mmCIF file of C-alpha atoms and ligand atoms in Angstrom:
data_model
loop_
_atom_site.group_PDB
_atom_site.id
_atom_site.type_symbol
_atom_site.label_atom_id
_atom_site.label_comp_id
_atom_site.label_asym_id
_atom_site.label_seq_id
_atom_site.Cartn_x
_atom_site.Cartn_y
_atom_site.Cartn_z
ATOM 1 C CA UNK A 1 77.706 21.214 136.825
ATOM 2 C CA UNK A 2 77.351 19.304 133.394
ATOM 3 C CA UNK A 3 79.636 19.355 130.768
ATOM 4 C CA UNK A 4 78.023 21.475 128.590
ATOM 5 C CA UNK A 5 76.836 24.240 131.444
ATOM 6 C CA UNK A 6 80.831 24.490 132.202
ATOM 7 C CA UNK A 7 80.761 24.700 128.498
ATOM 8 C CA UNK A 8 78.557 27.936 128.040
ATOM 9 C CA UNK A 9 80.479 29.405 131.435
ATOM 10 C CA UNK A 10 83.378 28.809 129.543
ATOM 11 C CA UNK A 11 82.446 31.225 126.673
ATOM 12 C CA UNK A 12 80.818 33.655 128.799
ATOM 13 C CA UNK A 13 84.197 34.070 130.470
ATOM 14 C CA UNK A 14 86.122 34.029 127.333
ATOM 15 C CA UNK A 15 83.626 36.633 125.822
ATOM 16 C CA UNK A 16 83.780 38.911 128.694
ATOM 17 C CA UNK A 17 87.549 38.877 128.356
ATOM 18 C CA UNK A 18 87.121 40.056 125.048
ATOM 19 C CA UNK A 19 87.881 44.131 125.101
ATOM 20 C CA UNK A 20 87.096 44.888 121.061
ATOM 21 C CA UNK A 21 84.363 43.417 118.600
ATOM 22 C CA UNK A 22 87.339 41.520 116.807
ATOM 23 C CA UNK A 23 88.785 39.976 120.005
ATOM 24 C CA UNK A 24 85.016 39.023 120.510
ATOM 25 C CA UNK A 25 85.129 37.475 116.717
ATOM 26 C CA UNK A 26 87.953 35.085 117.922
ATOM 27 C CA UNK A 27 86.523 33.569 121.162
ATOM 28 C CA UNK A 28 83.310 33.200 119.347
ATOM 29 C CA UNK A 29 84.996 30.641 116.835
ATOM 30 C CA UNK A 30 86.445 28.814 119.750
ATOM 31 C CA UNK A 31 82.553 27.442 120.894
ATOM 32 C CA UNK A 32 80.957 28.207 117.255
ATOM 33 C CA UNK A 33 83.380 28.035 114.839
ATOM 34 C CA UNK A 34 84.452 25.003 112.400
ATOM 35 C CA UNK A 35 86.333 23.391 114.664
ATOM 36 C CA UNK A 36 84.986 24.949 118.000
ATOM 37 C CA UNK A 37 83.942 22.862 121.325
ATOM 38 C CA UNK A 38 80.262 22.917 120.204
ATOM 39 C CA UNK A 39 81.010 21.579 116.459
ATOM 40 C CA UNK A 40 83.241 19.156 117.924
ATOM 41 C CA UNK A 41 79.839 18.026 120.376
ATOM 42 C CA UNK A 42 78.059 17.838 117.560
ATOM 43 C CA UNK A 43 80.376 15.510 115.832
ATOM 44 C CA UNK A 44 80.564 13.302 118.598
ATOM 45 C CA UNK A 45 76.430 12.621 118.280
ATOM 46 C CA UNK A 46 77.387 10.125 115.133
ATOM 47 C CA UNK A 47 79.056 7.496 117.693
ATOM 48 C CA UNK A 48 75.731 7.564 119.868
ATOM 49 C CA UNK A 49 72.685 5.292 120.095
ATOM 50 C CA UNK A 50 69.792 6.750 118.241
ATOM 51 C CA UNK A 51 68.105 7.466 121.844
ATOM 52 C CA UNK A 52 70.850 9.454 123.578
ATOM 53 C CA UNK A 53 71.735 11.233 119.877
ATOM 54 C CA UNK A 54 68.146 13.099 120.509
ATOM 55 C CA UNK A 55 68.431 13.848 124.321
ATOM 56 C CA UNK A 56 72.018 14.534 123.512
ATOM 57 C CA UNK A 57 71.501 16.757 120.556
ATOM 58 C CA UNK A 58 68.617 18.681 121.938
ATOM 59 C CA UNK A 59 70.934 19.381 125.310
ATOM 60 C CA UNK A 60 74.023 20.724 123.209
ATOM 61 C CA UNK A 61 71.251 23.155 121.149
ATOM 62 C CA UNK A 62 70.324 24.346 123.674
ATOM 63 C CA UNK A 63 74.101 24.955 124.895
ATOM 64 C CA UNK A 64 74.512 26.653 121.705
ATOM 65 C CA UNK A 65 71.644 28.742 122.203
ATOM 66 C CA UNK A 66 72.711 30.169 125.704
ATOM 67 C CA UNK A 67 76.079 30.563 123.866
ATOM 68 C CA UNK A 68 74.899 32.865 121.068
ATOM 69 C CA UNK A 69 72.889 34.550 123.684
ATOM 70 C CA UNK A 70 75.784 35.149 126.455
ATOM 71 C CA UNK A 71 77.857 36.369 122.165
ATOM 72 C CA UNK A 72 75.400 38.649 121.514
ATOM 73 C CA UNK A 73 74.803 40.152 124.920
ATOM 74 C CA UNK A 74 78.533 40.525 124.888
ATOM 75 C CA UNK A 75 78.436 42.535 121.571
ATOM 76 C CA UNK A 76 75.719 44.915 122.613
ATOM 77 C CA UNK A 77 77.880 45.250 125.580
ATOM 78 C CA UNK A 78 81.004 46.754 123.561
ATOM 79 C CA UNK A 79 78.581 49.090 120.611
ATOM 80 C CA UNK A 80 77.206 50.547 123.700
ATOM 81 C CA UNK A 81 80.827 51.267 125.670
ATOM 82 C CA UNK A 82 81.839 52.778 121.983
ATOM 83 C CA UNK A 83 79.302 54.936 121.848
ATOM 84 C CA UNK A 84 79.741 55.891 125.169
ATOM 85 C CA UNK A 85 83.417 56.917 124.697
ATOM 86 C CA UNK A 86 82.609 58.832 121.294
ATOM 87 C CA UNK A 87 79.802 60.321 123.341
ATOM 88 C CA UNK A 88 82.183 61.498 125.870
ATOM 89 C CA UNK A 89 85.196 62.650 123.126
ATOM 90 C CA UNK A 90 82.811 64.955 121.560
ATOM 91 C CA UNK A 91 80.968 66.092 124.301
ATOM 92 C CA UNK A 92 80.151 69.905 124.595
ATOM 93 C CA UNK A 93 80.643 71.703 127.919
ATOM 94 C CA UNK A 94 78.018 74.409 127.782
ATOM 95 C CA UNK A 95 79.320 75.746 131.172
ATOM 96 C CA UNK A 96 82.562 76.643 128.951
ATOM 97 C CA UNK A 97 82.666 80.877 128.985
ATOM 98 C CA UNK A 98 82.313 82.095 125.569
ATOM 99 C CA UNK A 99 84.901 82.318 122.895
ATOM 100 C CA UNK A 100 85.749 86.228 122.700
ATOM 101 C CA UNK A 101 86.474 88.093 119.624
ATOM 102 C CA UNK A 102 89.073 91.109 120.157
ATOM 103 C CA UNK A 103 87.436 94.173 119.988
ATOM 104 C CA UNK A 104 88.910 96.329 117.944
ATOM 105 C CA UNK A 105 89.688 100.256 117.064
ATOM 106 C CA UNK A 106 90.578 103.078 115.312
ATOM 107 C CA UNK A 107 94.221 103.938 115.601
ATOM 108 C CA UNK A 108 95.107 106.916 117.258
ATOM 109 C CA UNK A 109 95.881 108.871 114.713
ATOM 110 C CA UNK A 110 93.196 107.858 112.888
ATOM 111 C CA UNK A 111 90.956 109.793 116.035
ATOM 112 C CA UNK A 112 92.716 112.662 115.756
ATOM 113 C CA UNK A 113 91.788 112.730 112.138
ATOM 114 C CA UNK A 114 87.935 112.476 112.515
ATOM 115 C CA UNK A 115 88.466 114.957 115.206
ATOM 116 C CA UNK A 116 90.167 117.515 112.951
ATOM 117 C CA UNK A 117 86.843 116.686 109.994
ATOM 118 C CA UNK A 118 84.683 117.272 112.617
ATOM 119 C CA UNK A 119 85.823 120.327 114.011
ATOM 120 C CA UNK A 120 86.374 121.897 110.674
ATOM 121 C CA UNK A 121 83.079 120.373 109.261
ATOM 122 C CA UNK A 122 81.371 122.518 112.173
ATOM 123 C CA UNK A 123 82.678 125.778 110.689
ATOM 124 C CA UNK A 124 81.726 124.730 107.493
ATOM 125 C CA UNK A 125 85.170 122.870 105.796
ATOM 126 C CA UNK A 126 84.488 120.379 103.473
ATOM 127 C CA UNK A 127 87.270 117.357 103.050
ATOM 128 C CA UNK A 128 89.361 116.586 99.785
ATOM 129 C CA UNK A 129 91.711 113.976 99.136
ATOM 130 C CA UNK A 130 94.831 113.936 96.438
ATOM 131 C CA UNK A 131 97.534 111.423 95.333
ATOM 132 C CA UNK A 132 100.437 110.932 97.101
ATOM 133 C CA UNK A 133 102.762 109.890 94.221
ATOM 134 C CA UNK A 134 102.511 114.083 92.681
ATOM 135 C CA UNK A 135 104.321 116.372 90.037
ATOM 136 C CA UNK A 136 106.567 118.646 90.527
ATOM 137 C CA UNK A 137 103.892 121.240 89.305
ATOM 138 C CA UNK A 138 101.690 120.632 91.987
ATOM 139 C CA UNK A 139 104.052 119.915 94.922
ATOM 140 C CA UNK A 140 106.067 123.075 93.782
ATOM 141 C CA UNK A 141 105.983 125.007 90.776
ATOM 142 C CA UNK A 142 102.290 125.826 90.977
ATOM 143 C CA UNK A 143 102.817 126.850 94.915
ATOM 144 C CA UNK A 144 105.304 129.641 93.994
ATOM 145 C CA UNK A 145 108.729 127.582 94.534
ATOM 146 C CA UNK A 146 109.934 127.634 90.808
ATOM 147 C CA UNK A 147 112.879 125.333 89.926
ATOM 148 C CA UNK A 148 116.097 126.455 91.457
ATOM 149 C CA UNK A 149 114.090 128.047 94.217
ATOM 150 C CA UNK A 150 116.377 127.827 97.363
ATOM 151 C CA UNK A 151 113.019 126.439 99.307
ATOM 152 C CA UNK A 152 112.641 123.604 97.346
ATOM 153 C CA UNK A 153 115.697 122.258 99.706
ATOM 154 C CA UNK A 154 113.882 122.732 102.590
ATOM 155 C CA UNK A 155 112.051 119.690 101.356
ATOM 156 C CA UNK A 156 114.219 116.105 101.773
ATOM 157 C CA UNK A 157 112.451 114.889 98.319
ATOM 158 C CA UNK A 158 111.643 111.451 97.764
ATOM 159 C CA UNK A 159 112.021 111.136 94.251
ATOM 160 C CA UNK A 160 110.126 108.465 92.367
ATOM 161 C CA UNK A 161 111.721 107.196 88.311
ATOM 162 C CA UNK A 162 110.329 108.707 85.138
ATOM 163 C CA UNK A 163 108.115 111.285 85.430
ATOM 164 C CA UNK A 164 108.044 115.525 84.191
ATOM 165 C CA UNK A 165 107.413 118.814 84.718
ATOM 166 C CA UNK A 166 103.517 117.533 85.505
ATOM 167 C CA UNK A 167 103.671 113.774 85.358
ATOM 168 C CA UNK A 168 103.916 112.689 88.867
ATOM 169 C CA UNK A 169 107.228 111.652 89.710
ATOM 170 C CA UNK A 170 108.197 112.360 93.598
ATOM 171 C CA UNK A 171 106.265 111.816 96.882
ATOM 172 C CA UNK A 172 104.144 114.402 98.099
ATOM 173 C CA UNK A 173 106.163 116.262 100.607
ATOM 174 C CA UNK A 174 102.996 118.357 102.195
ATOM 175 C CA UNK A 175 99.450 118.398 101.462
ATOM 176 C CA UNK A 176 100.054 121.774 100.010
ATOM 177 C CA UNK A 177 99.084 120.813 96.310
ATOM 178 C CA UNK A 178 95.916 119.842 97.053
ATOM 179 C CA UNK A 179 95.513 123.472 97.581
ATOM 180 C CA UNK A 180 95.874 123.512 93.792
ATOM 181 C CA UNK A 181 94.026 120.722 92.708
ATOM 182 C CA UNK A 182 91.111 121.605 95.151
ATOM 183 C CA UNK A 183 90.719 124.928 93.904
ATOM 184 C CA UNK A 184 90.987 124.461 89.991
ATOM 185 C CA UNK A 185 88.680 121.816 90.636
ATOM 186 C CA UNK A 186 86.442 124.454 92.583
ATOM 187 C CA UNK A 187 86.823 127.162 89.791
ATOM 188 C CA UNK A 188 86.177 125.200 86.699
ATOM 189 C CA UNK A 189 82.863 124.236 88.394
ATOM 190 C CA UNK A 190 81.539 127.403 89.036
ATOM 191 C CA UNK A 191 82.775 129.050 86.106
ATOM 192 C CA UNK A 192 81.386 126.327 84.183
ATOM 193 C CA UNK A 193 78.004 127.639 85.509
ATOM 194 C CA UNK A 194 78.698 131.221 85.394
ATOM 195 C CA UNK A 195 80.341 131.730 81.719
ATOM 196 C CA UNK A 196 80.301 128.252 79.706
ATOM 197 C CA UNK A 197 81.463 130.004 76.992
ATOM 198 C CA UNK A 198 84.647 131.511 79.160
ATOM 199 C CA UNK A 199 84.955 128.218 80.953
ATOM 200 C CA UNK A 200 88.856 127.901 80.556
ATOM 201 C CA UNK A 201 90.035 131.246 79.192
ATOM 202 C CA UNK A 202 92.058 133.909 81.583
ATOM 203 C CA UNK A 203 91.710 134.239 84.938
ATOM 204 C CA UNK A 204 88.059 133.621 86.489
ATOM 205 C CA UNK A 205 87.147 137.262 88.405
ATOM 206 C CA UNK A 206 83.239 136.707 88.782
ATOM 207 C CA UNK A 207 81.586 135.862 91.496
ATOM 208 C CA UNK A 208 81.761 131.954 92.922
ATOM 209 C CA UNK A 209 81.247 130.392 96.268
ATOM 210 C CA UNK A 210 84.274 130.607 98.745
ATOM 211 C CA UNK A 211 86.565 127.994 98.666
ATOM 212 C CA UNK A 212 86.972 126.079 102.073
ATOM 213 C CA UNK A 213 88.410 122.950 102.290
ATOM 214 C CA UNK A 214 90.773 120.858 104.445
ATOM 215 C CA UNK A 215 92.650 118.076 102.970
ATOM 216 C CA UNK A 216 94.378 115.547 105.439
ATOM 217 C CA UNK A 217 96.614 112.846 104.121
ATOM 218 C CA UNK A 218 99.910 111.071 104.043
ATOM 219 C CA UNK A 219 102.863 113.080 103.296
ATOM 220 C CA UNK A 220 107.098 111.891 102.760
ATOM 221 C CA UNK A 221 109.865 113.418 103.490
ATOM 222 C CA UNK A 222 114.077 111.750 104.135
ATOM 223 C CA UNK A 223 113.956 112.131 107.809
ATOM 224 C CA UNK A 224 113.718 109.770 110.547
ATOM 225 C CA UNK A 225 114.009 109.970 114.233
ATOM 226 C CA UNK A 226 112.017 109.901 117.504
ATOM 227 C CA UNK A 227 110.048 112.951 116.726
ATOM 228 C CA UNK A 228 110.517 112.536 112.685
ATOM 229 C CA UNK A 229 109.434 109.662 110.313
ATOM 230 C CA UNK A 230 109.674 109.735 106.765
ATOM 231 C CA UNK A 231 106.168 109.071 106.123
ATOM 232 C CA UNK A 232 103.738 111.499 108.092
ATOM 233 C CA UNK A 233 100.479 112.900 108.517
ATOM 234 C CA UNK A 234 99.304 116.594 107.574
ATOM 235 C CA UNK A 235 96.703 118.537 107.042
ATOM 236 C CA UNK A 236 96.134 121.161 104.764
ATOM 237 C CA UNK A 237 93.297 123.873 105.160
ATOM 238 C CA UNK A 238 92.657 126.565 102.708
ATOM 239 C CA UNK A 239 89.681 129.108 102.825
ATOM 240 C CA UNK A 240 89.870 131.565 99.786
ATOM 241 C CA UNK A 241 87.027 134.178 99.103
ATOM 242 C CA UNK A 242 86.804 137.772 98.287
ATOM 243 C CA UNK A 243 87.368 139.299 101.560
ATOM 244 C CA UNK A 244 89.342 136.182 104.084
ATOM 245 C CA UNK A 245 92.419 137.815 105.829
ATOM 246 C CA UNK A 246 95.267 136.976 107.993
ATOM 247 C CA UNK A 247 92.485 137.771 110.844
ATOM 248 C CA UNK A 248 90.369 134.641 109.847
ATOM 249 C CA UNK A 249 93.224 132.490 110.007
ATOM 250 C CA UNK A 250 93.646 133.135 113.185
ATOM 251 C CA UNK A 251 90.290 132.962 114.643
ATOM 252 C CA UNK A 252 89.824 130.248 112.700
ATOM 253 C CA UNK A 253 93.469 128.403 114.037
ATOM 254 C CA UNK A 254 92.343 129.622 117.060
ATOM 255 C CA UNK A 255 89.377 128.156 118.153
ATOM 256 C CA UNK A 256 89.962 124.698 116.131
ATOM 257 C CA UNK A 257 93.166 124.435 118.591
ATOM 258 C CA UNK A 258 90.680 125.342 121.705
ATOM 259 C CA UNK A 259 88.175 122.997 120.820
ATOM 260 C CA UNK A 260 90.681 120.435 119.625
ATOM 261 C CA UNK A 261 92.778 120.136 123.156
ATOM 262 C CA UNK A 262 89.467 120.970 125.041
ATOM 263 C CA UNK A 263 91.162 123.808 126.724
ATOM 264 C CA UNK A 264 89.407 127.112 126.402
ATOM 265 C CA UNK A 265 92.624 129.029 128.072
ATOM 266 C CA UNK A 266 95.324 127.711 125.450
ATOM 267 C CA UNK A 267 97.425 130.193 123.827
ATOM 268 C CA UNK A 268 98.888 130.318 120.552
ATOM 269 C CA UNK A 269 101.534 132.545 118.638
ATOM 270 C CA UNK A 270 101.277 133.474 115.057
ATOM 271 C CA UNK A 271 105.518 133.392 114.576
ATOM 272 C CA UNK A 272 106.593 135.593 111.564
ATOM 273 C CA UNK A 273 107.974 132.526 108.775
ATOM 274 C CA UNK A 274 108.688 132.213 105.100
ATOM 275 C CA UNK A 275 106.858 130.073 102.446
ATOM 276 C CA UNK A 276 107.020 130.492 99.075
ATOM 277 C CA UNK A 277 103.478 129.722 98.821
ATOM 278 C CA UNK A 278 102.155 132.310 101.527
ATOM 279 C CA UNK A 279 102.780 135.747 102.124
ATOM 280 C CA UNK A 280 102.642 136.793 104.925
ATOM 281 C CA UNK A 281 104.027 133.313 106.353
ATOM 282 C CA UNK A 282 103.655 132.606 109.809
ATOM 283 C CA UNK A 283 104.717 129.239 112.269
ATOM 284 C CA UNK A 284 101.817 128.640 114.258
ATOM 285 C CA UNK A 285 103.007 127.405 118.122
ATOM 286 C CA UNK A 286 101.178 126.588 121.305
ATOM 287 C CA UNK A 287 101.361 127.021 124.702
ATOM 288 C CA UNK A 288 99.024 125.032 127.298
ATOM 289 C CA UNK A 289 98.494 126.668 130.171
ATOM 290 C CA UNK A 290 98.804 123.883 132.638
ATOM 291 C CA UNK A 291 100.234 120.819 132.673
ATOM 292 C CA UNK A 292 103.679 118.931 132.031
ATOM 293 C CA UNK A 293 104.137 120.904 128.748
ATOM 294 C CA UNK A 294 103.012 124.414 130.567
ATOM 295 C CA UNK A 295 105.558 127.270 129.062
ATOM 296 C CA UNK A 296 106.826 125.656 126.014
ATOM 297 C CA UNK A 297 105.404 126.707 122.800
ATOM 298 C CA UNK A 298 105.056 123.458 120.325
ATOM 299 C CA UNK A 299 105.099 124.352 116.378
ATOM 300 C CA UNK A 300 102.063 122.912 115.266
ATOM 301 C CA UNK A 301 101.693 124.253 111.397
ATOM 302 C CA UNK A 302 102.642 126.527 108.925
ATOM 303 C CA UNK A 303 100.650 129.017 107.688
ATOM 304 C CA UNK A 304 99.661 132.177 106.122
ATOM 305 C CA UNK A 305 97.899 134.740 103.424
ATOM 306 C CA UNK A 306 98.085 132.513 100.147
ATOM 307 C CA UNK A 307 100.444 133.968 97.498
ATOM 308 C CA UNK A 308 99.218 135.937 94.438
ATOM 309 C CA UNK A 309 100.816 133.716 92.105
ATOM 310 C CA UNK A 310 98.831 130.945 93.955
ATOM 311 C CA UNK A 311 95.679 132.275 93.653
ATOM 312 C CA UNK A 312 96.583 133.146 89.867
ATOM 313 C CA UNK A 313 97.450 129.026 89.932
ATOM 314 C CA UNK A 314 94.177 128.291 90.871
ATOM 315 C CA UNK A 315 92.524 130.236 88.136
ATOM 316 C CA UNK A 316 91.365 133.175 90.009
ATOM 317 C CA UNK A 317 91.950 136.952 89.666
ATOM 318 C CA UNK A 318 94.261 137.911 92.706
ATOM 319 C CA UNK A 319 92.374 141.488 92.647
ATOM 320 C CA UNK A 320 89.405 140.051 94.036
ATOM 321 C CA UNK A 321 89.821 136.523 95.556
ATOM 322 C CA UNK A 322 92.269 135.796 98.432
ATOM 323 C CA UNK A 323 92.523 134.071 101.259
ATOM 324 C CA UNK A 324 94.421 131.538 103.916
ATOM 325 C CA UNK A 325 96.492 128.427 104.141
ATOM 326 C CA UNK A 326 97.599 126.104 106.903
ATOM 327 C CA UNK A 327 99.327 123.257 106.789
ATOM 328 C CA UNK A 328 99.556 120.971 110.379
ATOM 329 C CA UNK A 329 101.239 117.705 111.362
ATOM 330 C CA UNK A 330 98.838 116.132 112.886
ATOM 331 C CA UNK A 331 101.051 112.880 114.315
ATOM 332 C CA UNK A 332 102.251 115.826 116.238
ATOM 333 C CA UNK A 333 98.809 116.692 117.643
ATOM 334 C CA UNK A 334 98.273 113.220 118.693
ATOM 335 C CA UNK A 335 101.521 113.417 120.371
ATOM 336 C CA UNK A 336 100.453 116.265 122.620
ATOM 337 C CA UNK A 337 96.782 115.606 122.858
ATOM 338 C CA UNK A 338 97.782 111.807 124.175
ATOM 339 C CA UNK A 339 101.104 112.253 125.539
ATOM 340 C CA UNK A 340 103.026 110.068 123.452
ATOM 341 C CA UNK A 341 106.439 110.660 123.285
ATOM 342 C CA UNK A 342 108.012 108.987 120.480
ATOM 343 C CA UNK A 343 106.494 109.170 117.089
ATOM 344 C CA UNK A 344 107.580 105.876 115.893
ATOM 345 C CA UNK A 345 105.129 104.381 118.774
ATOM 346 C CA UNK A 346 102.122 105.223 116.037
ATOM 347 C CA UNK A 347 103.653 103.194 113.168
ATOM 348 C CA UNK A 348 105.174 100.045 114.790
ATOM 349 C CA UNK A 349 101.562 98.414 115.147
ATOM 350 C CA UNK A 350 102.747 96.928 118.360
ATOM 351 C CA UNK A 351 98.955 96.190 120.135
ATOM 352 C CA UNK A 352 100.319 96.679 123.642
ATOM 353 C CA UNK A 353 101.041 100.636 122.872
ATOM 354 C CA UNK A 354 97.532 100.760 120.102
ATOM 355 C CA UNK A 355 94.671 98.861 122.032
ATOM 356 C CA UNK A 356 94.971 101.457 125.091
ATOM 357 C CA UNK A 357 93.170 103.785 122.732
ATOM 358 C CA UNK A 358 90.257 101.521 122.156
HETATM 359 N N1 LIG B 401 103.207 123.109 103.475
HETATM 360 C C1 LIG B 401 103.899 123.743 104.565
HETATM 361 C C2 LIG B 401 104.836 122.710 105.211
HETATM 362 O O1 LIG B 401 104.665 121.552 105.007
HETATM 363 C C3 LIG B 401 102.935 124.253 105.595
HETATM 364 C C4 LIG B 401 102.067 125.360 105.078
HETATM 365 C C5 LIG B 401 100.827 125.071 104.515
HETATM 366 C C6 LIG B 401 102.466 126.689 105.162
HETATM 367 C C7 LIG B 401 100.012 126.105 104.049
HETATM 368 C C8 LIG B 401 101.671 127.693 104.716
HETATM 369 C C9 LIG B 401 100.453 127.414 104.173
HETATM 370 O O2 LIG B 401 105.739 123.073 105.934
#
């Protein structure tokens, strides 16, 4: 082998050595650079006799050609392993399974609550929502229990700053005012229609559609224990007309519990009851037939004929409209209808206990 074929071996070596385009850079100056073996050749030429420079200097060209050739293979040798490698760092595995988005659902109280609309909406209920920040009017005064009323302690009152007589300033303790607001609402409608010119005056004794209307919503009370938090669901149902008695209420109560727990055979107990708002007041409790809970009976509302001065609240003449209230804890329902056995379960938002009701 020649000198200058050991020469371009030489640099194919050194250039296969080379791992990166800049180690690559540096063996290239070692054959082509300024002071590299093949400048250094070409140097020499000056010493020669014209007739060897040209045989000479052709040979080392051509050197230097296979050279840049063996460089330049080299460098389309390293692009391609870099593309390769980002290739293979981005690379997609379609046989990957899909990424899954949690499925998610309505909370279990929040069923029992389109249960309850839809069972009353069959019978004809409509739904109405109030605040829960009220005045004392509405959570009290207007539902009978006058300041000073003994009853008003049967409520643990959250109590918010500022507020009167009708500026709101406690925490709804039932969905019993909407009973008010619902039906002067209701009233000032109709009457609106009947007598514009009577619209506000006295109470309204002509003839309207019946009232019926449940009204489901947060309520607050100071308690808190396993079967007890201070914030809690109820709902309130009130049907008033010109001939609704204590024996709607109970077919009414009646069949939404049947229909509610699916079991035609439950029984329930209208127990005798006081509220300042009702009168006759019962405690409505159940009794499943079957089952782990089979002979107990469970309080699941309040109820009863709404008051005279209620109905006079409202706006209406007690001599010809009356009619019935209930008011139920539905947490409670959930309770029994799921067997869940500690309230608190339904407010922790712990998905373990809340996704088996997807
Ligand atoms: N508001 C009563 C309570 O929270 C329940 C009730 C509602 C009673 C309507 C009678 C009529 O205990």
């Amino acid at each position: 082998m020649n000198d200058l074929s050991s020469i371009i071996e030489m640099a194919r070596l050194a250039f296969e050595k080379a791992l990166t385009p800049a180690e690559l850079e540096n063996s290239k100056a070692l054959f082509l650079g300024k002071s590299g073996r093949i400048t250094e050749l070409m140097k020499g030429l000056a010493a020669l006799p014209v007739e060897e420079k040209k045989t000479r200097g052709a040979a080392i060209n051509v050197a230097k050609q296979g050279i840049e050739v063996a460089l330049n293979a080299r460098r389309q040798a390293l692009a391609d392993q870099e593309l390769q490698a980002q290739l293979q760092a981005e690379a997609l595995d379609v046989t990957l399974p899909g990424r899954q988005r949690g499925s998610g659902g309505l909370h279990p109280v929040s069923l029992t609550l389109e249960r309850i609309e839809s069972i009353f909406g069959s019978m004809g209920f409509e739904v109405a929502q109030g605040p829960e920040i009220e005045s004392d009017w509405f959570n009290f005064t207007a539902l009978n229990t006058p300041e000073d009323h003994p009853a008003r302690s049967m409520h643990d009152t959250f109590y918010v700053e500022g507020g009167s007589a009708h500026a709101p300033n406690l925490l709804r303790t039932h969905t019993s005012p909407m009973q008010i607001r619902h039906a002067v609402q209701h009233v000032k409608k109709h009457r609106a229609a009947v007598d514009p010119a009577q619209a506000n005056q006295g109470l309204f004794s002509g003839a309207m559609p019946e009232i019926r209307v449940i009204a489901p919503g947060r309520t607050y009370r100071v308690d808190s224990d396993a079967t007890h938090s201070p914030m809690f669901h109820q709902c309130e149902g009130l049907w008033v007309g010109e001939n609704i008695s204590f024996k709607d209420l109970k077919f009414v109560f009646t069949d939404f519990c049947r229909t509610f727990f699916e079991n035609p055979d439950l029984v329930l107990r209208f127990r005798p009851s006081f509220f300042p708002f009702t009168e006759p007041s019962a405690e409505i409790d159940i009794q499943f037939p079957s089952g782990t809970l089979a002979g107990r009976w469970l309080e699941v509302a309040g109820s009863g004929q709404v008051h005279p001065n209620v109905i006079r609240n409202m706006g209406l003449d007690p001599e010809r409209y009356i009619g019935f209230a209930f008011g139920m804890g539905f947490d409670r329902l959930t309770m029994l209808r799921y067997g869940v056995n500690d309230l608190r379960l339904f407010f922790d938002g712990d998905l373990r206990f809340l996704s088996q009701f997807r």
